[in-house]
Amino acid sequence: MAIEEVIDRAVQLNQEIEIEYCTRNGKVFTCRISDIRYSNYYGGMYIQAYRLDMGEERTFKISRIMSVNGHSFSRIYWKQIGDDFKRIY
């Protein structure tokens, strides 16, 4: 299943999910999000969701989501991250 299908399912079923996300600066964090929807402002490549740990609405680029509920995806655009990426797997 592709990341887009997982996101579609979460949107359709109004599911709360846990994502591992890589920022454009190469920082990786995990958070739980709810109230997920596609961003009208940024287009279909982004989602907006409520980040439960921060208590705030946030926007996430779908291609930077590394895992959903522990299921990994390898579509990060590594060229965007550059040499600053220090995560060890």
Tab-separated table of C-alpha atoms in Angstrom:
chain	number	residue	atom	x	y	z
A	1	MET	CA	0.000	0.000	0.000
A	2	ALA	CA	1.371	3.421	-0.960
A	3	ILE	CA	1.553	6.372	1.418
A	4	GLU	CA	-1.197	8.141	-0.536
A	5	GLU	CA	-3.548	5.203	0.050
A	6	VAL	CA	-2.801	5.180	3.774
A	7	ILE	CA	-3.439	8.923	4.009
A	8	ASP	CA	-6.644	8.622	1.939
A	9	ARG	CA	-7.913	5.945	4.299
A	10	ALA	CA	-7.110	8.049	7.376
A	11	VAL	CA	-8.918	11.037	5.838
A	12	GLN	CA	-11.981	9.016	4.789
A	13	LEU	CA	-12.317	7.162	8.099
A	14	ASN	CA	-11.378	10.194	10.219
A	15	GLN	CA	-8.633	8.148	11.873
A	16	GLU	CA	-6.037	9.334	14.345
A	17	ILE	CA	-2.587	8.139	13.213
A	18	GLU	CA	1.007	8.285	14.368
A	19	ILE	CA	3.522	9.554	11.831
A	20	GLU	CA	7.286	9.739	11.691
A	21	TYR	CA	8.144	12.903	9.800
A	22	CYS	CA	11.339	14.375	8.396
A	23	THR	CA	11.517	18.164	8.182
A	24	ARG	CA	13.233	19.906	5.291
A	25	ASN	CA	16.169	20.476	7.660
A	26	GLY	CA	16.551	16.739	8.236
A	27	LYS	CA	15.094	16.578	11.743
A	28	VAL	CA	12.983	13.494	12.362
A	29	PHE	CA	10.159	13.406	14.894
A	30	THR	CA	7.169	11.229	15.715
A	31	CYS	CA	3.748	12.580	16.570
A	32	ARG	CA	0.086	11.634	16.659
A	33	ILE	CA	-2.267	13.569	14.402
A	34	SER	CA	-6.047	13.723	14.031
A	35	ASP	CA	-8.634	15.645	11.975
A	36	ILE	CA	-6.568	14.961	8.844
A	37	ARG	CA	-7.523	16.603	5.555
A	38	TYR	CA	-5.848	17.595	2.336
A	39	SER	CA	-4.579	21.159	2.273
A	40	ASN	CA	-6.539	23.492	0.033
A	41	TYR	CA	-3.815	26.106	0.337
A	42	TYR	CA	-0.852	23.928	-0.580
A	43	GLY	CA	-2.589	21.463	-2.876
A	44	GLY	CA	-2.793	17.675	-2.807
A	45	MET	CA	0.841	17.164	-1.864
A	46	TYR	CA	0.183	18.350	1.708
A	47	ILE	CA	-2.152	17.486	4.554
A	48	GLN	CA	-3.340	19.574	7.447
A	49	ALA	CA	-3.945	17.901	10.791
A	50	TYR	CA	-4.230	18.564	14.487
A	51	ARG	CA	-0.961	17.631	16.213
A	52	LEU	CA	-2.062	16.167	19.524
A	53	ASP	CA	1.209	16.631	21.450
A	54	MET	CA	1.392	20.343	20.581
A	55	GLY	CA	-2.321	21.042	20.635
A	56	GLU	CA	-2.030	22.905	17.332
A	57	GLU	CA	-2.983	22.628	13.684
A	58	ARG	CA	0.003	21.769	11.449
A	59	THR	CA	0.723	21.205	7.754
A	60	PHE	CA	2.742	18.181	6.597
A	61	LYS	CA	4.220	17.422	3.183
A	62	ILE	CA	3.156	13.880	2.292
A	63	SER	CA	6.497	12.989	0.697
A	64	ARG	CA	8.241	13.727	4.021
A	65	ILE	CA	6.148	11.245	6.009
A	66	MET	CA	8.495	8.336	6.708
A	67	SER	CA	6.077	6.010	8.498
A	68	VAL	CA	2.441	5.750	9.507
A	69	ASN	CA	1.561	3.697	12.581
A	70	GLY	CA	4.961	2.029	12.356
A	71	HIS	CA	4.692	1.099	8.657
A	72	SER	CA	7.698	2.613	6.842
A	73	PHE	CA	7.791	4.360	3.486
A	74	SER	CA	10.987	5.200	1.631
A	75	ARG	CA	9.894	8.125	-0.515
A	76	ILE	CA	11.712	10.918	1.299
A	77	TYR	CA	13.372	13.243	-1.162
A	78	TRP	CA	16.903	12.840	0.197
A	79	LYS	CA	18.278	15.566	-2.084
A	80	GLN	CA	16.098	18.050	-0.200
A	81	ILE	CA	17.610	16.999	3.128
A	82	GLY	CA	21.271	17.289	2.182
A	83	ASP	CA	24.296	16.460	4.310
A	84	ASP	CA	22.708	17.620	7.552
A	85	PHE	CA	20.704	14.422	7.865
A	86	LYS	CA	22.176	12.693	10.937
A	87	ARG	CA	19.554	10.001	11.616
A	88	ILE	CA	21.051	6.522	12.147
A	89	TYR	CA	18.924	3.482	11.351
